Short mmCIF file of N, CA and C and ligand atoms in Angstrom, two decimals:
data_model
loop_
_atom_site.label_atom_id
_atom_site.label_comp_id
_atom_site.label_asym_id
_atom_site.label_seq_id
_atom_site.Cartn_x
_atom_site.Cartn_y
_atom_site.Cartn_z
N MET A 16 143.60 20.26 -156.01
CA MET A 16 143.03 19.03 -156.55
C MET A 16 142.26 19.32 -157.84
N LYS A 17 142.49 18.47 -158.86
CA LYS A 17 141.77 18.67 -160.12
C LYS A 17 140.70 17.60 -160.27
N ASN A 18 139.54 17.99 -160.78
CA ASN A 18 138.50 17.01 -161.09
C ASN A 18 138.61 16.62 -162.54
N GLU A 19 138.44 15.33 -162.84
CA GLU A 19 138.40 14.92 -164.24
C GLU A 19 136.98 15.18 -164.75
N VAL A 20 136.88 15.93 -165.86
CA VAL A 20 135.56 16.29 -166.41
C VAL A 20 135.49 15.83 -167.86
N ASN A 21 134.29 15.86 -168.46
CA ASN A 21 134.21 15.45 -169.86
C ASN A 21 134.78 16.54 -170.77
N GLY A 22 134.99 16.18 -172.04
CA GLY A 22 135.66 17.08 -172.99
C GLY A 22 134.93 18.40 -173.17
N LEU A 23 133.59 18.34 -173.21
CA LEU A 23 132.83 19.58 -173.41
C LEU A 23 133.04 20.54 -172.24
N LYS A 24 133.05 19.98 -171.03
CA LYS A 24 133.30 20.84 -169.85
C LYS A 24 134.71 21.42 -169.93
N GLY A 25 135.64 20.64 -170.48
CA GLY A 25 137.01 21.12 -170.67
C GLY A 25 137.03 22.32 -171.61
N ILE A 26 136.32 22.18 -172.73
CA ILE A 26 136.26 23.29 -173.69
C ILE A 26 135.57 24.50 -173.04
N GLY A 27 134.57 24.20 -172.22
CA GLY A 27 133.81 25.27 -171.56
C GLY A 27 134.64 26.14 -170.64
N THR A 28 135.83 25.70 -170.28
CA THR A 28 136.67 26.49 -169.38
C THR A 28 137.38 27.65 -170.09
N PHE A 29 137.39 27.62 -171.42
CA PHE A 29 138.07 28.72 -172.12
C PHE A 29 137.37 30.04 -171.80
N PRO A 30 138.15 31.13 -171.68
CA PRO A 30 137.54 32.39 -171.27
C PRO A 30 136.55 32.93 -172.31
N ALA A 31 136.91 32.90 -173.58
CA ALA A 31 136.03 33.44 -174.61
C ALA A 31 136.68 33.27 -175.98
N PHE A 32 135.87 33.40 -177.01
CA PHE A 32 136.35 33.38 -178.39
C PHE A 32 135.82 34.64 -179.08
N PRO A 33 136.53 35.12 -180.10
CA PRO A 33 136.00 36.30 -180.79
C PRO A 33 134.62 35.99 -181.37
N VAL A 34 133.74 36.96 -181.36
CA VAL A 34 132.44 36.76 -182.01
C VAL A 34 132.35 37.75 -183.17
N VAL A 35 131.97 37.22 -184.32
CA VAL A 35 131.95 38.03 -185.54
C VAL A 35 130.63 37.86 -186.28
N LEU A 36 130.39 38.74 -187.22
CA LEU A 36 129.25 38.59 -188.12
C LEU A 36 129.80 38.07 -189.44
N VAL A 37 129.41 36.85 -189.78
CA VAL A 37 129.85 36.28 -191.06
C VAL A 37 128.77 36.55 -192.09
N THR A 38 129.19 37.11 -193.21
CA THR A 38 128.23 37.36 -194.29
C THR A 38 128.43 36.33 -195.39
N VAL A 39 127.31 35.77 -195.83
CA VAL A 39 127.35 34.85 -196.97
C VAL A 39 126.21 35.26 -197.91
N ARG A 40 126.57 35.56 -199.12
CA ARG A 40 125.63 36.12 -200.10
C ARG A 40 125.00 37.38 -199.49
N ASN A 41 123.68 37.41 -199.23
CA ASN A 41 123.07 38.59 -198.61
C ASN A 41 122.65 38.33 -197.17
N ASN A 42 123.17 37.26 -196.59
CA ASN A 42 122.75 36.87 -195.24
C ASN A 42 123.86 37.15 -194.23
N ILE A 43 123.44 37.27 -192.96
CA ILE A 43 124.40 37.51 -191.87
C ILE A 43 124.16 36.46 -190.78
N ILE A 44 125.24 35.82 -190.30
CA ILE A 44 125.15 34.87 -189.19
C ILE A 44 126.18 35.24 -188.13
N THR A 45 125.76 35.21 -186.87
CA THR A 45 126.68 35.44 -185.75
C THR A 45 127.49 34.17 -185.52
N VAL A 46 128.80 34.30 -185.42
CA VAL A 46 129.67 33.13 -185.30
C VAL A 46 130.75 33.36 -184.23
N ALA A 47 130.87 32.39 -183.33
CA ALA A 47 131.96 32.43 -182.34
C ALA A 47 132.97 31.30 -182.59
N ALA A 48 132.59 30.33 -183.44
CA ALA A 48 133.54 29.27 -183.82
C ALA A 48 134.39 29.84 -184.95
N LEU A 49 135.52 30.40 -184.57
CA LEU A 49 136.34 31.18 -185.51
C LEU A 49 137.80 31.05 -185.11
N ASP A 50 138.66 30.80 -186.09
CA ASP A 50 140.09 30.78 -185.77
C ASP A 50 140.91 31.09 -187.02
N PHE A 51 142.15 31.50 -186.80
CA PHE A 51 143.04 31.65 -187.97
C PHE A 51 143.72 30.31 -188.20
N PHE A 52 143.99 30.00 -189.46
CA PHE A 52 144.63 28.73 -189.80
C PHE A 52 146.01 28.92 -190.40
N SER A 53 146.29 30.09 -190.92
CA SER A 53 147.63 30.36 -191.49
C SER A 53 147.85 31.86 -191.57
N PHE A 54 149.11 32.27 -191.31
CA PHE A 54 149.47 33.68 -191.50
C PHE A 54 149.75 33.95 -192.98
N GLU A 55 150.51 33.02 -193.62
CA GLU A 55 150.90 33.24 -195.02
C GLU A 55 150.79 31.95 -195.81
N PRO A 56 149.88 31.77 -196.74
CA PRO A 56 148.86 32.77 -197.06
C PRO A 56 147.87 32.91 -195.91
N PRO A 57 147.29 34.09 -195.74
CA PRO A 57 146.37 34.29 -194.63
C PRO A 57 145.10 33.46 -194.79
N MET A 58 144.79 32.67 -193.78
CA MET A 58 143.60 31.82 -193.83
C MET A 58 142.85 31.87 -192.51
N MET A 59 141.53 31.94 -192.59
CA MET A 59 140.66 31.92 -191.41
C MET A 59 139.61 30.84 -191.60
N GLY A 60 139.20 30.20 -190.50
CA GLY A 60 138.16 29.18 -190.58
C GLY A 60 136.95 29.56 -189.74
N VAL A 61 135.77 29.20 -190.24
CA VAL A 61 134.54 29.41 -189.46
C VAL A 61 133.83 28.07 -189.31
N GLY A 62 133.30 27.82 -188.11
CA GLY A 62 132.57 26.59 -187.83
C GLY A 62 131.08 26.86 -187.93
N ILE A 63 130.42 26.17 -188.84
CA ILE A 63 128.99 26.42 -189.07
C ILE A 63 128.22 25.11 -188.91
N CYS A 64 127.12 25.15 -188.16
CA CYS A 64 126.29 23.96 -187.97
C CYS A 64 125.45 23.71 -189.24
N PRO A 65 125.30 22.43 -189.59
CA PRO A 65 124.63 22.11 -190.85
C PRO A 65 123.19 22.60 -190.98
N ASP A 66 122.50 22.86 -189.87
CA ASP A 66 121.10 23.31 -190.00
C ASP A 66 120.98 24.81 -190.28
N ARG A 67 122.05 25.54 -190.28
CA ARG A 67 121.98 26.98 -190.54
C ARG A 67 121.73 27.25 -192.03
N PHE A 68 120.97 28.32 -192.30
CA PHE A 68 120.76 28.75 -193.68
C PHE A 68 122.11 29.12 -194.32
N SER A 69 122.95 29.76 -193.54
CA SER A 69 124.27 30.18 -194.04
C SER A 69 125.10 28.99 -194.53
N TYR A 70 124.87 27.84 -193.93
CA TYR A 70 125.60 26.62 -194.30
C TYR A 70 125.35 26.26 -195.77
N GLU A 71 124.06 26.30 -196.15
CA GLU A 71 123.70 26.02 -197.55
C GLU A 71 124.38 27.02 -198.47
N LEU A 72 124.34 28.29 -198.06
CA LEU A 72 124.87 29.36 -198.92
C LEU A 72 126.39 29.25 -199.09
N ILE A 73 127.08 28.97 -198.00
CA ILE A 73 128.55 28.93 -198.05
C ILE A 73 129.02 27.74 -198.90
N LYS A 74 128.28 26.62 -198.80
CA LYS A 74 128.64 25.44 -199.61
C LYS A 74 128.47 25.74 -201.09
N GLU A 75 127.42 26.48 -201.39
CA GLU A 75 127.11 26.79 -202.78
C GLU A 75 128.04 27.88 -203.35
N ASP A 76 128.21 28.95 -202.58
CA ASP A 76 128.92 30.13 -203.11
C ASP A 76 130.43 30.06 -202.93
N GLN A 77 130.89 29.27 -201.92
CA GLN A 77 132.33 29.10 -201.69
C GLN A 77 133.06 30.40 -201.34
N ASP A 78 132.33 31.36 -200.78
CA ASP A 78 133.03 32.51 -200.20
C ASP A 78 132.23 33.08 -199.04
N PHE A 79 132.91 33.89 -198.21
CA PHE A 79 132.22 34.52 -197.08
C PHE A 79 133.02 35.73 -196.59
N GLY A 80 132.31 36.61 -195.88
CA GLY A 80 132.97 37.76 -195.28
C GLY A 80 133.02 37.59 -193.77
N ILE A 81 134.13 38.01 -193.15
CA ILE A 81 134.21 38.04 -191.68
C ILE A 81 134.22 39.51 -191.29
N ASN A 82 133.18 39.90 -190.54
CA ASN A 82 133.01 41.31 -190.19
C ASN A 82 133.08 41.43 -188.67
N ILE A 83 133.98 42.29 -188.18
CA ILE A 83 134.14 42.45 -186.72
C ILE A 83 133.17 43.52 -186.23
N PRO A 84 132.21 43.10 -185.37
CA PRO A 84 131.28 44.09 -184.82
C PRO A 84 131.88 44.75 -183.58
N THR A 85 131.32 45.86 -183.17
CA THR A 85 131.77 46.55 -181.95
C THR A 85 130.68 46.45 -180.89
N LYS A 86 131.04 46.86 -179.68
CA LYS A 86 130.16 46.75 -178.52
C LYS A 86 128.77 47.38 -178.78
N ASP A 87 128.77 48.52 -179.46
CA ASP A 87 127.50 49.22 -179.69
C ASP A 87 126.61 48.49 -180.71
N MET A 88 127.14 47.42 -181.33
CA MET A 88 126.35 46.67 -182.31
C MET A 88 125.74 45.40 -181.71
N ILE A 89 125.74 45.31 -180.37
CA ILE A 89 125.36 44.06 -179.69
C ILE A 89 123.95 43.60 -180.05
N GLU A 90 123.02 44.54 -180.26
CA GLU A 90 121.65 44.12 -180.61
C GLU A 90 121.61 43.41 -181.96
N SER A 91 122.38 43.91 -182.91
CA SER A 91 122.45 43.27 -184.23
C SER A 91 123.14 41.91 -184.14
N VAL A 92 124.16 41.83 -183.28
CA VAL A 92 124.87 40.55 -183.09
C VAL A 92 123.90 39.51 -182.55
N GLU A 93 123.11 39.90 -181.57
CA GLU A 93 122.10 38.99 -181.00
C GLU A 93 121.05 38.63 -182.06
N PHE A 94 120.57 39.63 -182.77
CA PHE A 94 119.52 39.37 -183.75
C PHE A 94 119.99 38.36 -184.80
N CYS A 95 121.20 38.57 -185.29
CA CYS A 95 121.72 37.68 -186.36
C CYS A 95 122.07 36.29 -185.81
N GLY A 96 122.16 36.18 -184.48
CA GLY A 96 122.44 34.89 -183.85
C GLY A 96 121.19 34.17 -183.38
N LEU A 97 120.04 34.85 -183.49
CA LEU A 97 118.79 34.25 -183.00
C LEU A 97 117.75 34.07 -184.11
N ASN A 98 118.02 34.65 -185.26
CA ASN A 98 117.05 34.57 -186.36
C ASN A 98 117.72 34.02 -187.61
N SER A 99 116.93 33.28 -188.39
CA SER A 99 117.49 32.68 -189.59
C SER A 99 117.16 33.51 -190.83
N GLY A 100 118.11 33.53 -191.72
CA GLY A 100 117.91 34.18 -193.02
C GLY A 100 116.85 33.48 -193.86
N ARG A 101 116.45 32.30 -193.44
CA ARG A 101 115.34 31.63 -194.13
C ARG A 101 114.03 32.40 -193.90
N ASP A 102 113.94 33.07 -192.73
CA ASP A 102 112.69 33.74 -192.34
C ASP A 102 112.74 35.24 -192.47
N VAL A 103 113.93 35.81 -192.44
CA VAL A 103 114.01 37.27 -192.36
C VAL A 103 115.25 37.78 -193.11
N ASP A 104 115.10 38.96 -193.74
CA ASP A 104 116.25 39.63 -194.34
C ASP A 104 116.96 40.38 -193.22
N LYS A 105 118.13 39.90 -192.80
CA LYS A 105 118.77 40.45 -191.60
C LYS A 105 119.36 41.83 -191.84
N PHE A 106 119.74 42.16 -193.06
CA PHE A 106 120.19 43.53 -193.33
C PHE A 106 119.03 44.49 -193.09
N ASN A 107 117.86 44.16 -193.64
CA ASN A 107 116.67 45.02 -193.45
C ASN A 107 116.29 45.11 -191.99
N ALA A 108 116.22 43.97 -191.33
CA ALA A 108 115.72 43.91 -189.95
C ALA A 108 116.63 44.64 -188.97
N THR A 109 117.95 44.58 -189.16
CA THR A 109 118.88 45.22 -188.22
C THR A 109 119.21 46.66 -188.62
N GLY A 110 118.95 46.99 -189.88
CA GLY A 110 119.32 48.31 -190.37
C GLY A 110 120.80 48.40 -190.75
N LEU A 111 121.51 47.27 -190.69
CA LEU A 111 122.92 47.27 -191.10
C LEU A 111 122.99 47.52 -192.61
N THR A 112 124.08 48.16 -193.05
CA THR A 112 124.19 48.56 -194.45
C THR A 112 125.11 47.62 -195.22
N PRO A 113 124.61 47.00 -196.29
CA PRO A 113 125.49 46.13 -197.09
C PRO A 113 126.62 46.95 -197.72
N MET A 114 127.80 46.36 -197.71
CA MET A 114 128.98 47.02 -198.32
C MET A 114 129.44 46.14 -199.47
N GLU A 115 129.74 46.74 -200.59
CA GLU A 115 130.19 45.97 -201.77
C GLU A 115 131.59 45.41 -201.52
N PRO A 116 131.78 44.11 -201.74
CA PRO A 116 133.12 43.54 -201.61
C PRO A 116 133.97 43.90 -202.83
N THR A 117 135.29 43.74 -202.69
CA THR A 117 136.17 44.00 -203.84
C THR A 117 136.31 42.75 -204.69
N ILE A 118 136.44 41.57 -204.03
CA ILE A 118 136.77 40.35 -204.76
C ILE A 118 135.68 39.28 -204.67
N ILE A 119 135.19 39.02 -203.44
CA ILE A 119 134.22 37.92 -203.28
C ILE A 119 132.83 38.37 -203.73
N LYS A 120 131.87 37.43 -203.67
CA LYS A 120 130.49 37.77 -204.05
C LYS A 120 129.65 38.19 -202.83
N SER A 121 129.97 37.60 -201.66
CA SER A 121 129.19 37.90 -200.45
C SER A 121 129.32 39.36 -200.06
N LYS A 122 128.20 39.95 -199.63
CA LYS A 122 128.21 41.34 -199.16
C LYS A 122 129.02 41.44 -197.87
N LEU A 123 129.48 42.66 -197.53
CA LEU A 123 130.15 42.93 -196.26
C LEU A 123 129.25 43.89 -195.48
N ILE A 124 129.69 44.26 -194.27
CA ILE A 124 128.85 45.13 -193.43
C ILE A 124 129.56 46.46 -193.18
N THR A 125 128.97 47.54 -193.66
CA THR A 125 129.58 48.88 -193.56
C THR A 125 129.90 49.26 -192.12
N GLU A 126 128.97 49.01 -191.19
CA GLU A 126 129.12 49.45 -189.80
C GLU A 126 130.24 48.73 -189.05
N CYS A 127 130.69 47.58 -189.55
CA CYS A 127 131.79 46.86 -188.90
C CYS A 127 133.11 47.51 -189.30
N PRO A 128 133.99 47.83 -188.34
CA PRO A 128 135.23 48.52 -188.69
C PRO A 128 136.24 47.65 -189.44
N VAL A 129 136.04 46.33 -189.40
CA VAL A 129 136.94 45.42 -190.12
C VAL A 129 136.11 44.43 -190.93
N ASN A 130 136.51 44.23 -192.18
CA ASN A 130 135.85 43.25 -193.05
C ASN A 130 136.93 42.46 -193.78
N LEU A 131 136.89 41.13 -193.63
CA LEU A 131 137.83 40.27 -194.35
C LEU A 131 137.06 39.56 -195.46
N GLU A 132 137.60 39.54 -196.65
CA GLU A 132 136.98 38.80 -197.75
C GLU A 132 137.68 37.44 -197.86
N CYS A 133 136.91 36.37 -197.77
CA CYS A 133 137.49 35.01 -197.74
C CYS A 133 136.92 34.13 -198.84
N LYS A 134 137.82 33.37 -199.49
CA LYS A 134 137.41 32.38 -200.48
C LYS A 134 137.68 31.00 -199.91
N VAL A 135 136.69 30.11 -199.93
CA VAL A 135 136.84 28.79 -199.33
C VAL A 135 137.92 27.99 -200.06
N VAL A 136 138.87 27.44 -199.26
CA VAL A 136 139.92 26.60 -199.84
C VAL A 136 139.85 25.16 -199.31
N LYS A 137 139.13 24.97 -198.21
CA LYS A 137 139.05 23.63 -197.60
C LYS A 137 137.77 23.52 -196.78
N GLU A 138 137.10 22.39 -196.89
CA GLU A 138 135.90 22.15 -196.09
C GLU A 138 136.13 20.91 -195.23
N LEU A 139 135.83 21.02 -193.95
CA LEU A 139 136.01 19.89 -193.03
C LEU A 139 134.64 19.42 -192.56
N TYR A 140 134.19 18.29 -193.12
CA TYR A 140 132.85 17.80 -192.80
C TYR A 140 132.89 16.87 -191.59
N LEU A 141 133.06 17.46 -190.40
CA LEU A 141 133.12 16.69 -189.17
C LEU A 141 131.75 16.12 -188.80
N SER A 142 130.68 16.75 -189.27
CA SER A 142 129.33 16.29 -188.92
C SER A 142 129.04 14.91 -189.51
N SER A 143 129.40 14.70 -190.77
CA SER A 143 129.10 13.39 -191.38
C SER A 143 130.05 12.32 -190.85
N GLU A 144 131.31 12.69 -190.55
CA GLU A 144 132.28 11.69 -190.11
C GLU A 144 132.14 11.33 -188.63
N PHE A 145 131.86 12.35 -187.80
CA PHE A 145 131.84 12.13 -186.33
C PHE A 145 130.53 12.53 -185.67
N SER A 146 129.50 12.84 -186.47
CA SER A 146 128.26 13.42 -185.93
C SER A 146 128.56 14.69 -185.12
N ALA A 147 129.60 15.42 -185.52
CA ALA A 147 130.00 16.63 -184.80
C ALA A 147 128.99 17.75 -185.04
N THR A 148 128.97 18.72 -184.12
CA THR A 148 128.00 19.82 -184.23
C THR A 148 128.35 20.80 -185.35
N HIS A 149 129.66 21.03 -185.58
CA HIS A 149 130.08 22.06 -186.53
C HIS A 149 130.89 21.46 -187.68
N ASP A 150 130.65 21.96 -188.89
CA ASP A 150 131.56 21.73 -190.01
C ASP A 150 132.38 23.00 -190.20
N TRP A 151 133.59 22.85 -190.73
CA TRP A 151 134.49 24.01 -190.82
C TRP A 151 134.78 24.40 -192.26
N PHE A 152 134.68 25.68 -192.52
CA PHE A 152 135.00 26.22 -193.84
C PHE A 152 136.23 27.12 -193.66
N ILE A 153 137.31 26.70 -194.28
CA ILE A 153 138.55 27.47 -194.16
C ILE A 153 138.70 28.31 -195.42
N GLY A 154 138.89 29.59 -195.19
CA GLY A 154 138.94 30.51 -196.32
C GLY A 154 140.26 31.24 -196.39
N ARG A 155 140.72 31.46 -197.60
CA ARG A 155 141.89 32.32 -197.81
C ARG A 155 141.41 33.77 -197.77
N VAL A 156 142.08 34.57 -196.97
CA VAL A 156 141.68 35.98 -196.86
C VAL A 156 142.29 36.72 -198.05
N VAL A 157 141.46 37.00 -199.04
CA VAL A 157 141.98 37.53 -200.31
C VAL A 157 142.16 39.05 -200.28
N THR A 158 141.41 39.71 -199.42
CA THR A 158 141.65 41.13 -199.17
C THR A 158 140.90 41.52 -197.90
N ALA A 159 141.24 42.68 -197.34
CA ALA A 159 140.62 43.11 -196.08
C ALA A 159 140.45 44.63 -196.07
N HIS A 160 139.48 45.08 -195.29
CA HIS A 160 139.19 46.51 -195.17
C HIS A 160 139.20 46.86 -193.68
N VAL A 161 140.02 47.82 -193.30
CA VAL A 161 140.16 48.16 -191.88
C VAL A 161 140.00 49.66 -191.68
N ASP A 162 139.06 50.05 -190.83
CA ASP A 162 138.86 51.46 -190.49
C ASP A 162 140.09 51.98 -189.73
N GLY A 163 140.56 53.15 -190.10
CA GLY A 163 141.77 53.73 -189.50
C GLY A 163 141.66 53.94 -188.00
N SER A 164 140.43 54.09 -187.50
CA SER A 164 140.28 54.36 -186.06
C SER A 164 139.99 53.09 -185.26
N TYR A 165 140.03 51.93 -185.92
CA TYR A 165 139.71 50.67 -185.23
C TYR A 165 140.74 50.33 -184.16
N GLU A 166 140.25 49.95 -183.00
CA GLU A 166 141.12 49.44 -181.94
C GLU A 166 140.59 48.10 -181.47
N LYS A 167 141.50 47.17 -181.16
CA LYS A 167 141.10 45.80 -180.81
C LYS A 167 140.21 45.72 -179.58
N THR A 168 140.32 46.72 -178.72
CA THR A 168 139.51 46.71 -177.49
C THR A 168 138.01 46.93 -177.81
N GLN A 169 137.71 47.36 -179.05
CA GLN A 169 136.31 47.55 -179.43
C GLN A 169 135.64 46.23 -179.79
N ALA A 170 136.45 45.21 -180.14
CA ALA A 170 135.90 43.94 -180.63
C ALA A 170 135.26 43.15 -179.49
N LEU A 171 134.40 42.23 -179.85
CA LEU A 171 133.67 41.45 -178.85
C LEU A 171 134.20 40.02 -178.78
N VAL A 172 134.16 39.47 -177.58
CA VAL A 172 134.41 38.04 -177.42
C VAL A 172 133.19 37.46 -176.71
N TYR A 173 133.01 36.15 -176.85
CA TYR A 173 131.79 35.51 -176.35
C TYR A 173 132.09 34.09 -175.88
N TRP A 174 131.45 33.70 -174.83
CA TRP A 174 131.46 32.28 -174.43
C TRP A 174 130.46 32.09 -173.30
N ALA A 175 129.80 30.93 -173.29
CA ALA A 175 128.88 30.56 -172.21
C ALA A 175 127.89 31.68 -171.89
N LYS A 176 127.26 32.20 -172.95
CA LYS A 176 126.19 33.20 -172.84
C LYS A 176 126.64 34.60 -172.41
N LYS A 177 127.95 34.82 -172.33
CA LYS A 177 128.43 36.14 -171.90
C LYS A 177 129.23 36.82 -173.02
N TYR A 178 128.91 38.06 -173.28
CA TYR A 178 129.71 38.87 -174.20
C TYR A 178 130.68 39.70 -173.37
N ARG A 179 131.90 39.83 -173.86
CA ARG A 179 132.90 40.65 -173.17
C ARG A 179 133.68 41.44 -174.22
N THR A 180 134.43 42.42 -173.76
CA THR A 180 135.43 43.03 -174.63
C THR A 180 136.78 42.56 -174.12
N VAL A 181 137.81 42.60 -174.98
CA VAL A 181 139.11 42.12 -174.53
C VAL A 181 139.74 43.16 -173.59
N SER A 182 140.55 42.65 -172.66
CA SER A 182 141.08 43.55 -171.65
C SER A 182 142.40 44.17 -172.10
N ASP A 183 143.00 44.93 -171.22
CA ASP A 183 144.24 45.64 -171.54
C ASP A 183 145.40 44.68 -171.79
N VAL A 184 146.38 45.13 -172.55
CA VAL A 184 147.61 44.38 -172.73
C VAL A 184 148.39 44.45 -171.42
N PHE A 185 148.82 43.29 -170.88
CA PHE A 185 149.59 43.34 -169.63
C PHE A 185 151.02 42.87 -169.81
N SER A 186 151.31 42.29 -171.04
CA SER A 186 152.66 41.81 -171.28
C SER A 186 152.84 41.60 -172.78
N THR A 187 154.09 41.55 -173.24
CA THR A 187 154.33 41.22 -174.65
C THR A 187 155.29 40.04 -174.72
N THR A 188 155.18 39.25 -175.81
CA THR A 188 156.03 38.07 -175.95
C THR A 188 157.28 38.39 -176.77
N LYS A 189 158.33 37.60 -176.58
CA LYS A 189 159.57 37.81 -177.35
C LYS A 189 159.56 36.96 -178.63
N ILE A 190 158.50 36.21 -178.89
CA ILE A 190 158.47 35.26 -180.01
C ILE A 190 158.76 35.95 -181.35
C1 FMN B 213 126.98 34.61 -179.67
C2 FMN B 213 126.57 33.58 -180.69
C3 FMN B 213 127.52 32.80 -181.32
C4 FMN B 213 127.15 31.86 -182.28
N1 FMN B 213 128.12 31.10 -182.90
C5 FMN B 213 127.77 30.24 -183.87
C6 FMN B 213 128.76 29.50 -184.57
O1 FMN B 213 129.96 29.64 -184.32
N2 FMN B 213 128.37 28.65 -185.54
C7 FMN B 213 127.04 28.46 -185.86
O2 FMN B 213 126.73 27.66 -186.76
N3 FMN B 213 126.07 29.14 -185.21
C8 FMN B 213 126.40 30.03 -184.25
N4 FMN B 213 125.44 30.75 -183.60
C9 FMN B 213 124.03 30.53 -183.94
C10 FMN B 213 123.64 31.18 -185.28
O3 FMN B 213 124.12 32.51 -185.34
C11 FMN B 213 122.08 31.16 -185.42
O4 FMN B 213 121.64 29.82 -185.44
C12 FMN B 213 121.58 31.92 -186.63
O5 FMN B 213 120.20 32.17 -186.45
C13 FMN B 213 121.76 31.16 -187.95
O6 FMN B 213 121.37 32.01 -188.98
P1 FMN B 213 121.12 31.50 -190.48
O7 FMN B 213 120.07 30.39 -190.40
O8 FMN B 213 120.58 32.72 -191.19
O9 FMN B 213 122.40 31.02 -191.03
C14 FMN B 213 125.78 31.70 -182.63
C15 FMN B 213 124.82 32.51 -182.01
C16 FMN B 213 125.20 33.44 -181.04
C17 FMN B 213 124.16 34.31 -180.40
#
């Protein structure tokens, strides 16, 4: 038997979403509202709430970095998700090292094994149209940096207050 529930409870049933550190200018924000929008050209979108400091920066600068943190970086992930760049320099506070980007203006994070450089190509202002919680910034991934020893099992996923790592591959698709 299935119970009919509201839409938010429906969304809440998803197991988890990747959690990343998004860099905008010199600031870092923890983000779980993240998805790819196109393989070619490669595009990724991030959902940012209008009250975030990063929101002002991304609107102004029109670029951002997506940095994949690993399990051992969990304290920094929490810190960047609980503190605002309006009050604190998160690079200083976490000890994370800024990495120079190749193309965009926003800094990247050295300790993250993967860094994507994204230029905003589309903005979806769902907050003004629907009073939605998140607005979406879709960026073209103009270049990326990947550590040779990176494995996907190191990346973090998050949902409903729980951090997890992704589990083993149990099957492959013929698609
Ligand atoms: C695990 C986790 C995931 C989060 N995901 C998002 C998100 O997808 N979008 C968002 O706007 N805020 C998200 N937040 C909250 C922001 O990271 C938090 O409000 C942060 O302090 C904003 O920083 P800023 O003001 O420097 O931009 C998340 C926080 C945590 C801990």
